Each structure stands twice: as C-alpha cells, then as structure tokens.
C-alpha cells in the first residue's frame, strides 16, 4: 500500500486487532514461514518502534493478515467508515493508523 501510493503509512501497533490467542501462539514461536520471508522482502522500508518483540513483528508480517484487509480513506471519514463496517458484522474493524506524505515506508508506532 505504501509503495503503490508513494506515501508513508503510520500504524499504531496497539490498535491492530488480532485474533484471540494469536499473540500467545506467536510468543511461543508459532508463525508461518512466510512471515519471515515477508519481513526479508520489505524490512528496509519499515521502521518498528523501539522494543517491539520479534514475535510481534512475525505476527504483523503474517501473510494471512495482509492485502485486502486494509482500507484507506480521508482521515475525517475514517471513524464513520470503521463504524459502518462494525455495524455490518465485522466487529474488529477499527482505525489503526494514517497515511502521510513522505517516502514510501511504514512506521509501526507504540
């Protein structure tokens, strides 16, 4: 998404929803092999917050959580759009960050 838009994505790590038990399993070392391959593929364009554990990074780079699950819209419309999605039956929908001008990159903030 960052590369395609030539913008910077700023994501709040704590706002990213995860399935029940996903964090616990990732902490125990259960993650897909593609998580590490994804990280190797685009890590040069990602800045992680200080102290982010490797298991959390592996969880965020899991290919099952990428792609069509992100939606971008005008900042002023974000909360209303998220609420519409929640009301439509997807209770985990939420605003997790924003798009900013700058080089194509992703910043994961605490």
JSON list of C-alpha atoms in Angstrom, two decimals:
[
{"chain": "A", "resi": 1, "resn": "UNK", "atom": "CA", "xyz": [0.00, 0.00, 0.00]},
{"chain": "A", "resi": 2, "resn": "UNK", "atom": "CA", "xyz": [2.83, 2.40, 0.84]},
{"chain": "A", "resi": 3, "resn": "UNK", "atom": "CA", "xyz": [4.74, 1.57, -2.33]},
{"chain": "A", "resi": 4, "resn": "UNK", "atom": "CA", "xyz": [1.64, 1.86, -4.51]},
{"chain": "A", "resi": 5, "resn": "UNK", "atom": "CA", "xyz": [0.69, 5.25, -3.12]},
{"chain": "A", "resi": 6, "resn": "UNK", "atom": "CA", "xyz": [4.25, 6.58, -2.71]},
{"chain": "A", "resi": 7, "resn": "UNK", "atom": "CA", "xyz": [3.23, 7.68, 0.80]},
{"chain": "A", "resi": 8, "resn": "UNK", "atom": "CA", "xyz": [4.17, 6.80, 4.35]},
{"chain": "A", "resi": 9, "resn": "UNK", "atom": "CA", "xyz": [1.87, 4.64, 6.47]},
{"chain": "A", "resi": 10, "resn": "UNK", "atom": "CA", "xyz": [1.91, 5.22, 10.21]},
{"chain": "A", "resi": 11, "resn": "UNK", "atom": "CA", "xyz": [0.37, 2.34, 12.14]},
{"chain": "A", "resi": 12, "resn": "UNK", "atom": "CA", "xyz": [-0.36, 2.18, 15.85]},
{"chain": "A", "resi": 13, "resn": "UNK", "atom": "CA", "xyz": [0.80, -1.28, 16.93]},
{"chain": "A", "resi": 14, "resn": "UNK", "atom": "CA", "xyz": [-1.66, -1.44, 19.81]},
{"chain": "A", "resi": 15, "resn": "UNK", "atom": "CA", "xyz": [-4.62, -0.64, 17.53]},
{"chain": "A", "resi": 16, "resn": "UNK", "atom": "CA", "xyz": [-4.04, -3.59, 15.18]},
{"chain": "A", "resi": 17, "resn": "UNK", "atom": "CA", "xyz": [-6.66, -6.20, 16.09]},
{"chain": "A", "resi": 18, "resn": "UNK", "atom": "CA", "xyz": [-5.51, -9.80, 16.44]},
{"chain": "A", "resi": 19, "resn": "UNK", "atom": "CA", "xyz": [-7.45, -13.00, 16.85]},
{"chain": "A", "resi": 20, "resn": "UNK", "atom": "CA", "xyz": [-7.82, -14.47, 20.33]},
{"chain": "A", "resi": 21, "resn": "UNK", "atom": "CA", "xyz": [-4.72, -16.46, 21.23]},
{"chain": "A", "resi": 22, "resn": "UNK", "atom": "CA", "xyz": [-2.73, -15.21, 18.21]},
{"chain": "A", "resi": 23, "resn": "UNK", "atom": "CA", "xyz": [-0.31, -13.23, 20.37]},
{"chain": "A", "resi": 24, "resn": "UNK", "atom": "CA", "xyz": [0.14, -16.11, 22.78]},
{"chain": "A", "resi": 25, "resn": "UNK", "atom": "CA", "xyz": [0.88, -18.54, 19.96]},
{"chain": "A", "resi": 26, "resn": "UNK", "atom": "CA", "xyz": [3.27, -16.12, 18.25]},
{"chain": "A", "resi": 27, "resn": "UNK", "atom": "CA", "xyz": [5.12, -15.60, 21.55]},
{"chain": "A", "resi": 28, "resn": "UNK", "atom": "CA", "xyz": [5.58, -19.38, 21.68]},
{"chain": "A", "resi": 29, "resn": "UNK", "atom": "CA", "xyz": [7.11, -19.37, 18.19]},
{"chain": "A", "resi": 30, "resn": "UNK", "atom": "CA", "xyz": [4.10, -20.43, 16.16]},
{"chain": "A", "resi": 31, "resn": "UNK", "atom": "CA", "xyz": [4.04, -18.39, 12.96]},
{"chain": "A", "resi": 32, "resn": "UNK", "atom": "CA", "xyz": [4.10, -19.06, 9.24]},
{"chain": "A", "resi": 33, "resn": "UNK", "atom": "CA", "xyz": [7.36, -19.34, 7.34]},
{"chain": "A", "resi": 34, "resn": "UNK", "atom": "CA", "xyz": [6.07, -16.62, 5.07]},
{"chain": "A", "resi": 35, "resn": "UNK", "atom": "CA", "xyz": [6.16, -14.15, 7.98]},
{"chain": "A", "resi": 36, "resn": "UNK", "atom": "CA", "xyz": [9.95, -14.14, 7.91]},
{"chain": "A", "resi": 37, "resn": "UNK", "atom": "CA", "xyz": [10.05, -14.14, 4.08]},
{"chain": "A", "resi": 38, "resn": "UNK", "atom": "CA", "xyz": [7.71, -11.13, 4.04]},
{"chain": "A", "resi": 39, "resn": "UNK", "atom": "CA", "xyz": [9.94, -9.33, 6.53]},
{"chain": "A", "resi": 40, "resn": "UNK", "atom": "CA", "xyz": [13.02, -10.09, 4.45]},
{"chain": "A", "resi": 41, "resn": "UNK", "atom": "CA", "xyz": [11.23, -8.75, 1.37]},
{"chain": "A", "resi": 42, "resn": "UNK", "atom": "CA", "xyz": [10.29, -5.31, 2.70]},
{"chain": "A", "resi": 43, "resn": "UNK", "atom": "CA", "xyz": [12.05, -4.70, 6.01]},
{"chain": "A", "resi": 44, "resn": "UNK", "atom": "CA", "xyz": [14.18, -1.92, 4.52]},
{"chain": "A", "resi": 45, "resn": "UNK", "atom": "CA", "xyz": [11.04, 0.22, 4.21]},
{"chain": "A", "resi": 46, "resn": "UNK", "atom": "CA", "xyz": [9.65, -0.49, 7.70]},
{"chain": "A", "resi": 47, "resn": "UNK", "atom": "CA", "xyz": [10.53, 1.22, 10.96]},
{"chain": "A", "resi": 48, "resn": "UNK", "atom": "CA", "xyz": [9.47, -0.65, 14.10]},
{"chain": "A", "resi": 49, "resn": "UNK", "atom": "CA", "xyz": [9.01, 1.02, 17.46]},
{"chain": "A", "resi": 50, "resn": "UNK", "atom": "CA", "xyz": [11.80, 0.54, 19.95]},
{"chain": "A", "resi": 51, "resn": "UNK", "atom": "CA", "xyz": [11.37, -2.60, 21.97]},
{"chain": "A", "resi": 52, "resn": "UNK", "atom": "CA", "xyz": [8.99, -4.37, 19.57]},
{"chain": "A", "resi": 53, "resn": "UNK", "atom": "CA", "xyz": [9.50, -8.08, 20.17]},
{"chain": "A", "resi": 54, "resn": "UNK", "atom": "CA", "xyz": [10.31, -10.31, 17.22]},
{"chain": "A", "resi": 55, "resn": "UNK", "atom": "CA", "xyz": [7.19, -12.41, 17.80]},
{"chain": "A", "resi": 56, "resn": "UNK", "atom": "CA", "xyz": [5.02, -9.31, 17.36]},
{"chain": "A", "resi": 57, "resn": "UNK", "atom": "CA", "xyz": [6.77, -8.43, 14.13]},
{"chain": "A", "resi": 58, "resn": "UNK", "atom": "CA", "xyz": [6.23, -12.01, 12.94]},
{"chain": "A", "resi": 59, "resn": "UNK", "atom": "CA", "xyz": [2.54, -11.68, 13.75]},
{"chain": "A", "resi": 60, "resn": "UNK", "atom": "CA", "xyz": [2.23, -8.38, 11.86]},
{"chain": "A", "resi": 61, "resn": "UNK", "atom": "CA", "xyz": [4.04, -9.77, 8.78]},
{"chain": "A", "resi": 62, "resn": "UNK", "atom": "CA", "xyz": [1.96, -12.95, 8.62]},
{"chain": "A", "resi": 63, "resn": "UNK", "atom": "CA", "xyz": [0.60, -13.20, 5.06]},
{"chain": "A", "resi": 64, "resn": "UNK", "atom": "CA", "xyz": [-2.84, -14.08, 6.41]},
{"chain": "A", "resi": 65, "resn": "UNK", "atom": "CA", "xyz": [-3.14, -10.53, 7.75]},
{"chain": "A", "resi": 66, "resn": "UNK", "atom": "CA", "xyz": [-2.02, -8.57, 4.69]},
{"chain": "A", "resi": 67, "resn": "UNK", "atom": "CA", "xyz": [-3.64, -7.43, 1.49]},
{"chain": "A", "resi": 68, "resn": "UNK", "atom": "CA", "xyz": [-7.32, -6.67, 1.27]},
{"chain": "A", "resi": 69, "resn": "UNK", "atom": "CA", "xyz": [-7.83, -6.13, 4.97]},
{"chain": "A", "resi": 70, "resn": "UNK", "atom": "CA", "xyz": [-6.60, -2.54, 4.81]},
{"chain": "A", "resi": 71, "resn": "UNK", "atom": "CA", "xyz": [-8.77, 0.32, 3.61]},
{"chain": "A", "resi": 72, "resn": "UNK", "atom": "CA", "xyz": [-7.67, 3.90, 3.10]},
{"chain": "A", "resi": 73, "resn": "UNK", "atom": "CA", "xyz": [-10.00, 6.89, 3.17]},
{"chain": "A", "resi": 74, "resn": "UNK", "atom": "CA", "xyz": [-9.93, 10.56, 4.08]},
{"chain": "A", "resi": 75, "resn": "UNK", "atom": "CA", "xyz": [-8.93, 11.00, 7.71]},
{"chain": "A", "resi": 76, "resn": "UNK", "atom": "CA", "xyz": [-12.15, 12.82, 8.59]},
{"chain": "A", "resi": 77, "resn": "UNK", "atom": "CA", "xyz": [-14.19, 9.83, 7.31]},
{"chain": "A", "resi": 78, "resn": "UNK", "atom": "CA", "xyz": [-12.19, 7.08, 8.99]},
{"chain": "A", "resi": 79, "resn": "UNK", "atom": "CA", "xyz": [-14.13, 6.69, 12.25]},
{"chain": "A", "resi": 80, "resn": "UNK", "atom": "CA", "xyz": [-17.51, 6.69, 10.50]},
{"chain": "A", "resi": 81, "resn": "UNK", "atom": "CA", "xyz": [-16.32, 4.16, 7.92]},
{"chain": "A", "resi": 82, "resn": "UNK", "atom": "CA", "xyz": [-14.96, 1.87, 10.63]},
{"chain": "A", "resi": 83, "resn": "UNK", "atom": "CA", "xyz": [-18.26, 2.10, 12.50]},
{"chain": "A", "resi": 84, "resn": "UNK", "atom": "CA", "xyz": [-20.21, 1.26, 9.32]},
{"chain": "A", "resi": 85, "resn": "UNK", "atom": "CA", "xyz": [-18.05, -1.83, 8.86]},
{"chain": "A", "resi": 86, "resn": "UNK", "atom": "CA", "xyz": [-18.55, -2.86, 12.50]},
{"chain": "A", "resi": 87, "resn": "UNK", "atom": "CA", "xyz": [-22.33, -2.46, 12.20]},
{"chain": "A", "resi": 88, "resn": "UNK", "atom": "CA", "xyz": [-22.19, -4.56, 9.02]},
{"chain": "A", "resi": 89, "resn": "UNK", "atom": "CA", "xyz": [-20.96, -7.54, 11.02]},
{"chain": "A", "resi": 90, "resn": "UNK", "atom": "CA", "xyz": [-17.21, -7.09, 11.34]},
{"chain": "A", "resi": 91, "resn": "UNK", "atom": "CA", "xyz": [-16.67, -6.12, 15.00]},
{"chain": "A", "resi": 92, "resn": "UNK", "atom": "CA", "xyz": [-12.86, -5.99, 14.77]},
{"chain": "A", "resi": 93, "resn": "UNK", "atom": "CA", "xyz": [-12.81, -3.17, 12.23]},
{"chain": "A", "resi": 94, "resn": "UNK", "atom": "CA", "xyz": [-11.02, -0.10, 13.54]},
{"chain": "A", "resi": 95, "resn": "UNK", "atom": "CA", "xyz": [-8.78, 2.77, 12.57]},
{"chain": "A", "resi": 96, "resn": "UNK", "atom": "CA", "xyz": [-5.17, 1.61, 13.03]},
{"chain": "A", "resi": 97, "resn": "UNK", "atom": "CA", "xyz": [-3.23, 4.49, 11.57]},
{"chain": "A", "resi": 98, "resn": "UNK", "atom": "CA", "xyz": [-2.95, 7.08, 8.86]},
{"chain": "A", "resi": 99, "resn": "UNK", "atom": "CA", "xyz": [-1.30, 7.90, 5.55]},
{"chain": "A", "resi": 100, "resn": "UNK", "atom": "CA", "xyz": [1.19, 10.75, 5.43]},
{"chain": "A", "resi": 101, "resn": "UNK", "atom": "CA", "xyz": [3.21, 12.43, 2.75]},
{"chain": "A", "resi": 102, "resn": "UNK", "atom": "CA", "xyz": [6.75, 11.19, 2.53]},
{"chain": "A", "resi": 103, "resn": "UNK", "atom": "CA", "xyz": [8.73, 8.38, 1.03]},
{"chain": "A", "resi": 104, "resn": "UNK", "atom": "CA", "xyz": [7.01, 5.03, 0.62]},
{"chain": "A", "resi": 105, "resn": "UNK", "atom": "CA", "xyz": [7.54, 3.47, 4.03]},
{"chain": "A", "resi": 106, "resn": "UNK", "atom": "CA", "xyz": [5.74, 2.05, 7.03]},
{"chain": "A", "resi": 107, "resn": "UNK", "atom": "CA", "xyz": [6.24, 3.17, 10.61]},
{"chain": "A", "resi": 108, "resn": "UNK", "atom": "CA", "xyz": [4.89, 0.96, 13.38]},
{"chain": "A", "resi": 109, "resn": "UNK", "atom": "CA", "xyz": [4.45, 3.10, 16.48]},
{"chain": "A", "resi": 110, "resn": "UNK", "atom": "CA", "xyz": [3.69, 2.03, 20.03]}
]
